[in-house]
Amino acid sequence: MTSPAKYDILAIGNAIVDIMAPCEDSFIEEHGLNRGGMMLVDATQSKALYDAMGPAREISGGSAANTLAGMASMGNKCAFIGQVADDQLGMIFAHDIRAVGIDFTTAAREGEPPTANCIILVTPDGQRTMNTFLGASQFLPEKALDKQMIADSAILYLEGYLWDPEEPRAAMRAAIDTARAAGRKVAFTLSDAFVIDRYRDDFHSLINDGLIDILFANEVELASLMQNDDFDSAAAELAAKVPTLVVTRGPGGAIAMQNGVRASVAAEPIDKVVDTTGAGDSFAAGFLSGMSAGKDPETCLKMGAVAAAEIISHFGARPEIDLKALLAEKVG
């Protein structure tokens, strides 16, 4: 019999501080950036962009950590595992994640490289272009895992971005083993098509071996994983292999497929899109919070849509209002 969980969710992901600034489309073109996407940069490239960009704000980020920030705002009990360095950005990240009520006990790493950062440039249409220096986050070792904390969490949530470096990939495999041995659910977010292109076989193995209970993707990632541009057939094929599949479609809303039943939701209306950074992370927060409360898939989708709309209405990937109160008003 599975013991009661101390945490609703524990996430493992990149511990990143976002450095955000508005910019014109010409800046994106001038620097040859991947408009609307994410690209990895080294320390030299990151510094060059930082020096060239306009006035910026530093806001703790990281995909899975953003999801937890949303869930914490919804009243969920959360924990995070991720690697920072023993430096100023590392202290900022640790302070910010603990300040919103998330348990974070991973020890800081001494020496180089520094804490990860993501330079996020937001064009006037609200589109975000991310340039990520992974830094210390890609050196999360298995020994840094608090396996009792993982076993005490109802859901283990894994960030696909962190599958790329070898050391955290091994740590996440160990975390999956720990969670499943404890009878817990494992959720996985595919994160980006470039990650899928590199590790498509790995992800299919995890899915085919029955190790993923809840899978998050957007429509581009779905097409990449399944090598199929037909949305409905790709979703149906993948949904047959995972108990719960959630696919977001930006302005087109989102779907969830669970036990052969498909639910859908329209995107929540919003006056103006300010910044799309973290929209998918917040959607996952709403959906997972609903699942944790035993809600049906349609309600979970609605919660995700409301949370995503709040995020894209302002700069930054963390909620700026009480999401629990907002959901009570919008969803009931």
Coordinates of C-alpha atoms in Angstrom, one line a residue:
M1 CA 0.0 0.0 0.0
T2 CA 1.3 3.5 -1.0
S3 CA 1.9 5.7 2.0
P4 CA 0.4 9.2 2.2
A5 CA 2.5 11.8 0.4
K6 CA 4.2 14.7 2.2
Y7 CA 4.4 16.7 -1.1
D8 CA 1.9 17.0 -3.9
I9 CA 4.8 17.2 -6.4
L10 CA 8.6 17.2 -6.5
A11 CA 10.2 18.5 -9.6
I12 CA 13.8 18.1 -11.0
G13 CA 14.9 20.7 -13.5
N14 CA 17.3 23.4 -14.4
A15 CA 18.0 26.0 -11.7
I16 CA 18.1 29.1 -13.8
V17 CA 17.9 32.9 -13.3
D18 CA 16.2 34.6 -16.1
I19 CA 17.6 37.9 -17.3
M20 CA 14.8 39.6 -19.2
A21 CA 14.6 42.7 -21.4
P22 CA 12.3 44.0 -24.1
C23 CA 13.9 44.5 -27.6
E24 CA 13.0 45.3 -31.2
D25 CA 12.8 42.6 -33.9
S26 CA 16.0 44.2 -35.4
F27 CA 18.0 43.1 -32.3
I28 CA 17.0 39.5 -32.9
E29 CA 18.0 39.6 -36.5
E30 CA 21.2 41.5 -35.9
H31 CA 22.4 38.8 -33.4
G32 CA 21.2 35.9 -35.5
L33 CA 18.9 34.6 -32.7
N34 CA 16.2 31.9 -32.9
R35 CA 13.1 34.2 -32.7
G36 CA 10.5 32.7 -30.5
G37 CA 12.6 29.6 -29.7
M38 CA 15.4 28.6 -27.3
M39 CA 19.0 28.1 -28.1
L40 CA 21.9 27.1 -25.9
V41 CA 24.8 29.5 -25.6
D42 CA 28.2 29.3 -23.9
A43 CA 29.5 31.7 -21.3
T44 CA 31.1 34.0 -23.9
Q45 CA 28.0 34.3 -26.0
S46 CA 25.9 34.9 -22.9
K47 CA 28.1 37.7 -21.8
A48 CA 28.1 39.3 -25.3
L49 CA 24.3 39.3 -25.4
Y50 CA 24.1 40.6 -21.8
D51 CA 26.4 43.5 -22.8
A52 CA 24.4 44.3 -25.9
M53 CA 20.9 44.1 -24.5
G54 CA 19.0 47.0 -22.9
P55 CA 18.0 47.4 -19.2
A56 CA 17.0 44.0 -17.8
R57 CA 15.3 42.4 -14.8
E58 CA 16.6 39.3 -13.0
I59 CA 13.9 36.8 -12.2
S60 CA 14.4 33.2 -11.0
G61 CA 13.2 30.8 -13.7
G62 CA 13.8 27.3 -15.1
S63 CA 10.9 25.4 -16.6
A64 CA 10.1 23.0 -13.8
A65 CA 10.8 25.5 -11.1
N66 CA 8.3 27.9 -12.8
T67 CA 5.7 25.1 -12.8
L68 CA 6.2 24.6 -9.0
A69 CA 6.0 28.4 -8.4
G70 CA 2.5 28.3 -10.0
M71 CA 1.5 25.2 -8.1
A72 CA 2.7 26.7 -4.8
S73 CA 0.5 29.8 -5.6
M74 CA -2.4 27.4 -6.0
G75 CA -1.8 26.0 -2.5
N76 CA 0.1 22.8 -3.4
K77 CA 2.9 21.4 -1.3
C78 CA 6.0 21.4 -3.5
A79 CA 9.7 20.5 -3.5
F80 CA 12.5 21.1 -6.0
I81 CA 15.8 19.5 -6.9
G82 CA 18.2 21.5 -9.1
Q83 CA 21.9 22.5 -9.1
V84 CA 23.1 26.1 -8.5
A85 CA 26.6 27.3 -8.0
D86 CA 27.9 29.0 -4.8
D87 CA 27.6 32.5 -6.3
Q88 CA 25.2 35.5 -6.4
L89 CA 22.8 34.1 -8.9
G90 CA 22.7 30.9 -7.0
M91 CA 21.7 32.7 -3.9
I92 CA 19.0 34.6 -5.8
F93 CA 17.6 31.4 -7.1
A94 CA 17.6 29.7 -3.8
H95 CA 16.0 32.7 -2.0
D96 CA 13.3 33.1 -4.6
I97 CA 12.2 29.5 -4.7
R98 CA 12.1 29.2 -1.0
A99 CA 10.3 32.5 -0.6
V100 CA 7.2 31.1 -2.4
G101 CA 7.0 28.1 -0.1
I102 CA 8.9 25.5 -2.1
D103 CA 11.3 23.1 -0.3
F104 CA 14.7 23.4 -1.8
T105 CA 17.6 21.6 -0.1
T106 CA 20.1 20.9 -2.9
A107 CA 23.6 22.0 -1.8
A108 CA 25.2 24.7 -4.0
R109 CA 28.2 23.6 -6.1
E110 CA 31.5 25.2 -5.5
G111 CA 33.8 26.5 -8.3
E112 CA 33.1 26.9 -12.0
P113 CA 30.8 27.0 -13.9
P114 CA 28.5 29.7 -12.5
T115 CA 24.8 29.4 -11.9
A116 CA 22.8 29.0 -15.1
N117 CA 21.1 32.0 -16.7
C118 CA 18.7 32.5 -19.5
I119 CA 18.8 35.8 -21.5
I120 CA 15.2 36.3 -22.6
L121 CA 14.5 39.0 -25.2
V122 CA 10.8 40.0 -25.6
T123 CA 9.7 41.6 -28.9
P124 CA 6.8 44.1 -29.1
D125 CA 4.4 41.2 -30.0
G126 CA 5.1 39.5 -26.7
Q127 CA 7.1 36.7 -28.2
R128 CA 10.1 35.6 -26.2
T129 CA 13.5 34.5 -27.5
M130 CA 15.5 32.5 -25.0
N131 CA 19.3 32.1 -24.9
T132 CA 20.3 29.7 -22.2
F133 CA 23.7 29.2 -20.6
L134 CA 23.2 26.0 -18.6
G135 CA 26.2 26.6 -16.3
A136 CA 26.1 24.6 -13.0
S137 CA 22.6 23.2 -13.7
Q138 CA 24.0 20.6 -16.0
F139 CA 26.1 19.1 -13.3
L140 CA 23.4 17.8 -11.0
P141 CA 24.7 14.4 -9.7
E142 CA 22.7 11.4 -8.5
K143 CA 24.2 11.9 -5.1
A144 CA 22.4 15.3 -4.9
L145 CA 19.0 13.6 -4.9
D146 CA 17.0 13.4 -1.7
K147 CA 15.5 10.0 -2.4
Q148 CA 13.3 10.1 0.6
M149 CA 11.9 13.4 -0.5
I150 CA 11.2 11.9 -3.9
A151 CA 9.5 8.9 -2.3
D152 CA 7.4 11.2 -0.2
S153 CA 6.0 13.0 -3.3
A154 CA 2.8 12.0 -5.0
I155 CA 4.1 13.2 -8.4
L156 CA 7.7 13.3 -9.7
Y157 CA 7.9 16.0 -12.4
L158 CA 10.9 15.9 -14.8
E159 CA 12.0 18.7 -17.1
G160 CA 13.0 17.5 -20.6
Y161 CA 15.6 20.3 -21.0
L162 CA 17.7 18.6 -18.2
W163 CA 17.8 15.3 -20.1
D164 CA 20.5 16.8 -22.4
P165 CA 23.5 16.7 -20.0
E166 CA 24.8 13.3 -19.0
E167 CA 25.0 13.7 -15.2
P168 CA 21.5 15.0 -14.6
R169 CA 20.1 12.5 -17.1
A170 CA 21.5 9.7 -14.9
A171 CA 20.1 11.4 -11.8
M172 CA 16.6 11.6 -13.4
R173 CA 16.7 7.9 -14.3
A174 CA 17.5 7.1 -10.6
A175 CA 14.7 9.4 -9.5
I176 CA 12.2 7.6 -11.8
D177 CA 13.3 4.3 -10.2
T178 CA 12.8 5.8 -6.7
A179 CA 9.4 7.2 -7.5
R180 CA 8.1 4.1 -9.1
A181 CA 9.4 1.9 -6.2
A182 CA 7.4 4.1 -3.9
G183 CA 4.2 3.7 -6.0
R184 CA 4.3 7.4 -7.1
K185 CA 3.3 8.9 -10.5
V186 CA 5.9 10.2 -12.9
A187 CA 5.2 13.3 -15.1
F188 CA 7.5 14.4 -17.9
T189 CA 7.6 17.6 -20.0
L190 CA 9.2 17.3 -23.4
S191 CA 10.4 20.9 -23.2
D192 CA 11.6 21.6 -26.8
A193 CA 11.9 20.0 -30.2
F194 CA 15.7 20.3 -30.1
V195 CA 15.8 18.0 -27.1
I196 CA 13.5 15.5 -28.8
D197 CA 15.7 15.5 -31.9
R198 CA 18.7 14.5 -29.7
Y199 CA 16.9 12.0 -27.5
R200 CA 13.8 10.8 -29.4
D201 CA 14.8 7.1 -28.8
D202 CA 15.3 7.7 -25.1
F203 CA 11.9 9.3 -24.7
H204 CA 10.2 6.5 -26.7
S205 CA 11.9 4.0 -24.5
L206 CA 10.6 5.7 -21.3
I207 CA 7.1 5.8 -22.7
N208 CA 7.1 2.2 -24.1
D209 CA 8.5 0.9 -20.8
G210 CA 5.5 2.4 -19.0
L211 CA 7.7 4.8 -16.9
I212 CA 5.7 7.9 -17.7
D213 CA 2.2 8.4 -16.3
I214 CA 1.6 12.0 -17.4
L215 CA 3.3 13.5 -20.5
F216 CA 3.2 17.2 -21.5
A217 CA 4.0 18.5 -25.0
N218 CA 3.1 21.3 -27.3
E219 CA 2.0 20.6 -30.9
V220 CA 5.5 21.1 -32.3
E221 CA 7.0 18.7 -29.8
L222 CA 4.3 16.2 -30.5
A223 CA 5.0 16.2 -34.2
S224 CA 8.7 15.9 -33.5
L225 CA 8.4 13.0 -31.1
M226 CA 6.0 11.1 -33.3
Q227 CA 7.5 12.2 -36.6
N228 CA 4.0 12.9 -37.7
D229 CA 2.6 16.3 -38.7
D230 CA -1.0 15.2 -38.5
F231 CA -2.0 16.4 -35.0
D232 CA -5.0 14.1 -34.4
S233 CA -3.3 10.9 -35.5
A234 CA 0.0 11.7 -33.7
A235 CA -1.9 12.5 -30.5
A236 CA -4.0 9.3 -30.7
E237 CA -0.9 7.2 -31.3
L238 CA 0.9 8.7 -28.4
A239 CA -2.1 8.7 -26.1
A240 CA -2.4 4.9 -26.5
K241 CA 1.0 4.6 -24.8
V242 CA 0.7 7.0 -21.8
P243 CA -2.1 7.1 -19.2
T244 CA -2.4 10.9 -19.5
L245 CA -1.3 13.0 -22.4
V246 CA -1.6 16.8 -22.4
V247 CA -0.8 18.8 -25.6
T248 CA -0.9 22.6 -25.7
R249 CA -1.6 24.5 -28.9
G250 CA -1.0 28.2 -28.0
P251 CA -3.9 30.3 -29.1
G252 CA -5.6 27.1 -30.2
G253 CA -6.1 25.9 -26.6
A254 CA -5.1 22.5 -25.4
I255 CA -6.2 18.9 -25.2
A256 CA -5.9 16.1 -22.7
M257 CA -6.3 12.4 -23.6
Q258 CA -6.8 10.0 -20.7
N259 CA -7.9 6.4 -20.9
G260 CA -9.1 6.8 -24.4
V261 CA -11.2 9.9 -23.6
R262 CA -10.3 13.3 -25.2
A263 CA -11.0 16.6 -23.5
S264 CA -10.2 20.1 -24.8
V265 CA -10.2 23.7 -23.8
A266 CA -10.0 27.0 -25.6
A267 CA -7.3 29.5 -24.8
E268 CA -8.4 31.9 -22.0
P269 CA -9.1 35.3 -23.5
I270 CA -6.7 38.1 -22.6
D271 CA -6.6 41.8 -23.5
K272 CA -2.9 41.8 -24.5
V273 CA -0.1 39.3 -24.7
V274 CA 2.9 40.9 -23.0
D275 CA 5.3 38.0 -22.7
T276 CA 4.8 34.3 -23.5
T277 CA 7.7 33.2 -21.3
G278 CA 6.6 30.4 -19.0
A279 CA 3.1 29.9 -20.6
G280 CA 3.6 26.2 -21.0
D281 CA 5.1 25.9 -17.5
S282 CA 2.1 27.6 -16.0
F283 CA -0.3 25.5 -18.0
A284 CA 1.3 22.4 -16.5
A285 CA 1.0 23.9 -13.1
G286 CA -2.7 24.4 -13.4
F287 CA -3.3 20.9 -14.9
L288 CA -1.2 19.2 -12.3
S289 CA -2.8 21.1 -9.4
G290 CA -6.2 19.9 -10.7
M291 CA -4.9 16.3 -10.9
S292 CA -3.6 16.5 -7.4
A293 CA -7.1 17.6 -6.3
G294 CA -8.8 14.8 -8.2
K295 CA -10.4 17.0 -10.8
D296 CA -11.5 15.6 -14.2
P297 CA -9.3 16.3 -17.2
E298 CA -11.6 19.1 -18.6
T299 CA -11.4 21.0 -15.3
C300 CA -7.6 20.4 -15.2
L301 CA -7.3 21.9 -18.7
K302 CA -9.4 24.9 -17.7
M303 CA -7.1 25.5 -14.7
G304 CA -4.1 25.3 -16.9
A305 CA -5.6 27.8 -19.4
V306 CA -6.4 30.3 -16.6
A307 CA -2.9 30.0 -15.2
A308 CA -1.2 30.4 -18.6
A309 CA -3.3 33.5 -19.3
E310 CA -2.2 35.1 -16.1
I311 CA 1.5 34.5 -17.0
I312 CA 1.4 36.0 -20.5
S313 CA -0.3 39.1 -19.3
H314 CA 3.0 40.4 -17.7
F315 CA 6.7 40.1 -17.9
G316 CA 8.3 37.0 -16.2
A317 CA 7.4 33.4 -15.9
R318 CA 6.3 33.4 -12.2
P319 CA 2.7 34.4 -11.2
E320 CA 2.2 37.9 -9.9
I321 CA -1.2 37.3 -8.2
D322 CA -2.8 34.7 -6.0
L323 CA -3.5 31.9 -8.5
K324 CA -5.6 30.0 -5.9
A325 CA -8.0 33.0 -5.7
L326 CA -8.0 33.4 -9.5
L327 CA -8.9 29.8 -10.1
A328 CA -11.6 30.0 -7.5
E329 CA -13.1 32.9 -9.5
K330 CA -12.6 31.5 -13.0
V331 CA -13.0 27.8 -12.5
G332 CA -14.8 27.3 -9.2

